[in-house]
PDB file of C-alpha atoms in Angstrom:
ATOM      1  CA  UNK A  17      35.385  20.142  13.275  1.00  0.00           C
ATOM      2  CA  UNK A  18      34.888  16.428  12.730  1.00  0.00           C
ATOM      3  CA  UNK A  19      32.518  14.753  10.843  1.00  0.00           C
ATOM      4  CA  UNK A  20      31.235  12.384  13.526  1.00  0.00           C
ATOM      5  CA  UNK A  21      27.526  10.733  11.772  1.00  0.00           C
ATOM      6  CA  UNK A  22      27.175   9.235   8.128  1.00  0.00           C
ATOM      7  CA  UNK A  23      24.289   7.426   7.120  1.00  0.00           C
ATOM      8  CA  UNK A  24      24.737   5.552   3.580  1.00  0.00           C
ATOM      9  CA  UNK A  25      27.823   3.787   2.527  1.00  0.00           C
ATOM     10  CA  UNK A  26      31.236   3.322   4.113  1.00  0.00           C
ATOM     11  CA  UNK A  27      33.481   1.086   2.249  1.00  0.00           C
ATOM     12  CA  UNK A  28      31.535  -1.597   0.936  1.00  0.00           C
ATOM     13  CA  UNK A  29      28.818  -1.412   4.218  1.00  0.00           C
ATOM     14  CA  UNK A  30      25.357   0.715   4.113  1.00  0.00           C
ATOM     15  CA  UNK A  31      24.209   1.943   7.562  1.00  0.00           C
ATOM     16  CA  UNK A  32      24.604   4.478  10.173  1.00  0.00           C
ATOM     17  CA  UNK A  33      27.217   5.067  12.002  1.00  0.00           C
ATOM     18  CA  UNK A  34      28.661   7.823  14.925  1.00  0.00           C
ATOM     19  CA  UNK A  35      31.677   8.424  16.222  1.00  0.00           C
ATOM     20  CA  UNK A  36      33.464   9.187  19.620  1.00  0.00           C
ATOM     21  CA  UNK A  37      33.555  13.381  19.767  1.00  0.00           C
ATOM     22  CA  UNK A  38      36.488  14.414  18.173  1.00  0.00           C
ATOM     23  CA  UNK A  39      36.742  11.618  15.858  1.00  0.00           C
ATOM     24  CA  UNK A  40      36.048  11.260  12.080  1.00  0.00           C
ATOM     25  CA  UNK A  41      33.689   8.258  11.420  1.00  0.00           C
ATOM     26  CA  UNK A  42      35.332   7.912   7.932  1.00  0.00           C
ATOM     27  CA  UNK A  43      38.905   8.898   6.654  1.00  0.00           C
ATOM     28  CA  UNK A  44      39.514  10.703   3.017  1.00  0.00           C
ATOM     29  CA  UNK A  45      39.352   7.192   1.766  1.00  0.00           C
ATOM     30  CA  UNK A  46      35.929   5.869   2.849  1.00  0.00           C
ATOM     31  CA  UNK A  47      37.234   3.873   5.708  1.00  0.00           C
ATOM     32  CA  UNK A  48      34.970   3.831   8.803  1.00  0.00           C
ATOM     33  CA  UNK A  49      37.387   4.563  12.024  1.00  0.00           C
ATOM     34  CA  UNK A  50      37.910   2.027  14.615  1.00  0.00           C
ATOM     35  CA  UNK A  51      35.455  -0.045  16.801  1.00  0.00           C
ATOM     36  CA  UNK A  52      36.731   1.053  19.993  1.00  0.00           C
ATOM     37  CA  UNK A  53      36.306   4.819  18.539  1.00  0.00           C
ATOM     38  CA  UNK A  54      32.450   4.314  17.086  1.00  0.00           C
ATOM     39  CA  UNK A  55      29.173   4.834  19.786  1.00  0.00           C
ATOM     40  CA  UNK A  56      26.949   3.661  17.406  1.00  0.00           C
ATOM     41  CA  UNK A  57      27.452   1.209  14.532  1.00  0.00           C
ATOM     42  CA  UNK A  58      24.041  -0.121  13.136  1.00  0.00           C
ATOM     43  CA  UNK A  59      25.589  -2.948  11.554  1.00  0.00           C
ATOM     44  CA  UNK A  60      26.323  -4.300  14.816  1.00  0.00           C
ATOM     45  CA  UNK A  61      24.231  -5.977  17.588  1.00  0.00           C
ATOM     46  CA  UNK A  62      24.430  -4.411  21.740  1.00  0.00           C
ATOM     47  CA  UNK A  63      22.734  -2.188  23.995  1.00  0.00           C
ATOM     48  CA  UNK A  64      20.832   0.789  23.643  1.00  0.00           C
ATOM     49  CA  UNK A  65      18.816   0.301  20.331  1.00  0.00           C
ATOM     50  CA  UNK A  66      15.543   1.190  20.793  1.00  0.00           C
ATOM     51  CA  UNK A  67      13.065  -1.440  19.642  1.00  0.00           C
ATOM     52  CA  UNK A  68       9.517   0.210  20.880  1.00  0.00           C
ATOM     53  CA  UNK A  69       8.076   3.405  22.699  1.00  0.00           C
ATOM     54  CA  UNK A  70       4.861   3.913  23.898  1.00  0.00           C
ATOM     55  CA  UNK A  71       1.848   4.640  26.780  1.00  0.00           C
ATOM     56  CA  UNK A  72      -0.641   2.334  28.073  1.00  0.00           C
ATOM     57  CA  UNK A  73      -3.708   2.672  31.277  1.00  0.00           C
ATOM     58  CA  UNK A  74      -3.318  -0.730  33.309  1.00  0.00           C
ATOM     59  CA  UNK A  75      -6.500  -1.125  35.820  1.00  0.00           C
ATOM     60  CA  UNK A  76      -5.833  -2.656  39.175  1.00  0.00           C
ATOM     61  CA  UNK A  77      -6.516  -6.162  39.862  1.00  0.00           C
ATOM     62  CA  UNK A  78      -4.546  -9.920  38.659  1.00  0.00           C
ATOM     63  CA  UNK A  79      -7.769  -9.806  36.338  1.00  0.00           C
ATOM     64  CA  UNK A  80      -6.532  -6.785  34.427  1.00  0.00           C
ATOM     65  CA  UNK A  81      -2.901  -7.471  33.487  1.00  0.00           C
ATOM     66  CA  UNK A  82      -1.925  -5.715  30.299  1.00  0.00           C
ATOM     67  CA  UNK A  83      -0.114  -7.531  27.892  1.00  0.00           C
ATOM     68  CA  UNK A  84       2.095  -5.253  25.132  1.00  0.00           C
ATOM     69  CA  UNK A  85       3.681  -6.775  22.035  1.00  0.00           C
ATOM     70  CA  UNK A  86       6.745  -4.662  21.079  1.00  0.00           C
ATOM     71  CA  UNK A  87       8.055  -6.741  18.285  1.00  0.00           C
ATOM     72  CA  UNK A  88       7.013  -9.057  15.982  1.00  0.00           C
ATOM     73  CA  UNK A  89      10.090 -11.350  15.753  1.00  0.00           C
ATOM     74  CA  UNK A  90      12.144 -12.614  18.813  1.00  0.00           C
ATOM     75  CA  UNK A  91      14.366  -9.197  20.619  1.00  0.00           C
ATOM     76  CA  UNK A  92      17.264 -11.251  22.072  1.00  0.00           C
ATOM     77  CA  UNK A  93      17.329 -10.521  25.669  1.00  0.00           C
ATOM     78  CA  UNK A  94      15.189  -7.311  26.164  1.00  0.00           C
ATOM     79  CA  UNK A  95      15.396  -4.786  28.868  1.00  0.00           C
ATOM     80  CA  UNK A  96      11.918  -3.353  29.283  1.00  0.00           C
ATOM     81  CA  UNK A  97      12.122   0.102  31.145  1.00  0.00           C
ATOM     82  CA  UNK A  98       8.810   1.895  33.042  1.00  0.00           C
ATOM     83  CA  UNK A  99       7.348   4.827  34.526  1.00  0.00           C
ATOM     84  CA  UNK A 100       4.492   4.740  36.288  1.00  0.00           C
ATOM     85  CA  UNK A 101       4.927   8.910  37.639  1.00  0.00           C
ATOM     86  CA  UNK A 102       5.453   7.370  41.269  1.00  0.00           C
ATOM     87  CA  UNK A 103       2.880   4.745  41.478  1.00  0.00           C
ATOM     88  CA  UNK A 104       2.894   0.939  41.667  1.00  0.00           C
ATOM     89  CA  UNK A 105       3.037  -1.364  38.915  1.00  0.00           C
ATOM     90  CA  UNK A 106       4.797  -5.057  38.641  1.00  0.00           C
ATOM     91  CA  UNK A 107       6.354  -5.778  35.634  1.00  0.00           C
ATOM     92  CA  UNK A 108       5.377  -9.667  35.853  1.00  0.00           C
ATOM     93  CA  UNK A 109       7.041 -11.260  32.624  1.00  0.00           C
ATOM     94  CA  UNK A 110       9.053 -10.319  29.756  1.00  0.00           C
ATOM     95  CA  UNK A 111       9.363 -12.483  26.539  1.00  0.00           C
ATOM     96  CA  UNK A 112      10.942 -11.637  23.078  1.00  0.00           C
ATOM     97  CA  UNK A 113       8.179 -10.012  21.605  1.00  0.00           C
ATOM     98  CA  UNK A 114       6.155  -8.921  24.699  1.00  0.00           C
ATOM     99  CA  UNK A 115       5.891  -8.079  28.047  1.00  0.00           C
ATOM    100  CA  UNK A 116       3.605  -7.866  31.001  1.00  0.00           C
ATOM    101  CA  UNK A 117       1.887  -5.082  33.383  1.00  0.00           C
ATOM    102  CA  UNK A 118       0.053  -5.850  36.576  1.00  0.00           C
ATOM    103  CA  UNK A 119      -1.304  -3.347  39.127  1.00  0.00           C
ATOM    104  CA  UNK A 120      -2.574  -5.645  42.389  1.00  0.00           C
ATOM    105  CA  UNK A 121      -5.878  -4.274  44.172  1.00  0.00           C
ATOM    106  CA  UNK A 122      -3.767  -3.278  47.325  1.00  0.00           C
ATOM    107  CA  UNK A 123      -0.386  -1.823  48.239  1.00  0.00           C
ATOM    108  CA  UNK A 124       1.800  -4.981  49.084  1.00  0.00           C
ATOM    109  CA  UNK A 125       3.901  -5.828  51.886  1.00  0.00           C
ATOM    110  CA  UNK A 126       7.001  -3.626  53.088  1.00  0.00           C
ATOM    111  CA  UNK A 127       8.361  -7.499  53.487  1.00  0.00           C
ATOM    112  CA  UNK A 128       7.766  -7.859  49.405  1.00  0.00           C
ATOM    113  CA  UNK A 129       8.673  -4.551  47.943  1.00  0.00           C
ATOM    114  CA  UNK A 130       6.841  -2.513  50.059  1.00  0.00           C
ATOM    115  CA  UNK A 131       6.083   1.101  49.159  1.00  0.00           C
ATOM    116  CA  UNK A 132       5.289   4.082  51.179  1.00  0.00           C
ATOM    117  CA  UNK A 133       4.141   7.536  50.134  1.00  0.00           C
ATOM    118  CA  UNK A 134       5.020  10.430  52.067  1.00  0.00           C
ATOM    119  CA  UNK A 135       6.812   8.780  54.730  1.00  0.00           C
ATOM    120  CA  UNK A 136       3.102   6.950  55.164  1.00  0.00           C
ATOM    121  CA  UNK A 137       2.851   3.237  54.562  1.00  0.00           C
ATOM    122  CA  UNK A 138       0.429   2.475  51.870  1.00  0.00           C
ATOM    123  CA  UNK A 139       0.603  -1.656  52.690  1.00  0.00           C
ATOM    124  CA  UNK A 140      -2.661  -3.110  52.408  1.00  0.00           C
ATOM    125  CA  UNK A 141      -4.398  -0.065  51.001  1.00  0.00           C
ATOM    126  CA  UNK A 142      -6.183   0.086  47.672  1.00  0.00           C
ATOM    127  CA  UNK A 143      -4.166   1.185  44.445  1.00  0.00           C
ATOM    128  CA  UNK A 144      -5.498   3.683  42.101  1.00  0.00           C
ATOM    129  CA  UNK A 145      -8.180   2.101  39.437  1.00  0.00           C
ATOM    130  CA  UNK A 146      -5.868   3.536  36.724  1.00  0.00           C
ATOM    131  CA  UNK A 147      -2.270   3.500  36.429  1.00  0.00           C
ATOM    132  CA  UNK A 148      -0.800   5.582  33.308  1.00  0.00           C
ATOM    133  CA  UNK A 149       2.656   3.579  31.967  1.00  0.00           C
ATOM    134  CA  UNK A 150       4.745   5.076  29.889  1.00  0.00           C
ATOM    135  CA  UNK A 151       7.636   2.312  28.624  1.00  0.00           C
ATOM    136  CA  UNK A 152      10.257   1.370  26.924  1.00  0.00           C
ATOM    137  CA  UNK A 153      11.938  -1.318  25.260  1.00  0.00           C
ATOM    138  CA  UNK A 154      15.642  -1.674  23.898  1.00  0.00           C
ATOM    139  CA  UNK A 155      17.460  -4.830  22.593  1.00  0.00           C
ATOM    140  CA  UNK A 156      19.774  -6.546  24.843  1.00  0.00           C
ATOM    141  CA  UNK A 157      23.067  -7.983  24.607  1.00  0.00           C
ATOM    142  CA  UNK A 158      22.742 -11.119  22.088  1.00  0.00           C
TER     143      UNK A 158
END
């Protein structure tokens, strides 16, 4: 069986760090294995490290956007991932540190993203007052 996660020191580095299945993350001598061998090295900038998690009710209308702060200091290129459970939201604008949630009052166009519901077109037709969000954020490439 290999010993594939180790969280504390490796070599002269602190941090956490997995490896490949099959693969030790460290030898008998402390030495973390190769790059090219690791899926997750927390010393070490990339995808899929989750900077925020969470929930939030965006009411429908321009007036109403929701703006969420996931981060104090600048992410470097975030990717901001949603689920509205089916229903329409726009994700207007993402920043560093935040992002932005709009529901419109109607259904828009099937020229600009249309949507349809049951093989029924929705265009034009009022959204719900509520939309539940759930989101979330991980850093990007820097």
């Amino acid at each position: 069986m290999s010993r594939r996660v180790l969280l504390g020191k490796a070599g002269s580095d602190y941090g956490l760090f997995i490896s490949k299945i099959g693969v030790d993350v460290v030898d008998d001598s402390g030495n973390l294995c190769n790059n090219d061998l690791m899926i997750f090295d927390s010393r070490e900038k990339g995808y899929t490290q989750v900077i925020a998690k969470g929930t939030v009710n965006v009411s429908r209308g321009s007036s109403n956007a929701v703006t969420t702060t996931f981060s104090s200091i600048a992410i470097p290129n975030p990717v901001v991932i949603i689920y509205a459970n089916g229903a329409y939201i726009e994700l207007t604008s993402v920043s560093t540190t935040a992002f932005i949630l709009t529901v419109p009052l109607t259904y828009p166009s099937m020229s600009s993203f249309g949507y349809t519901l049951y093989g029924q077109s929705t265009t034009g037709q009022d959204t719900p007052n509520t939309t539940t969000v759930n989101y979330i954020v991980l850093r990007g490439y820097a």
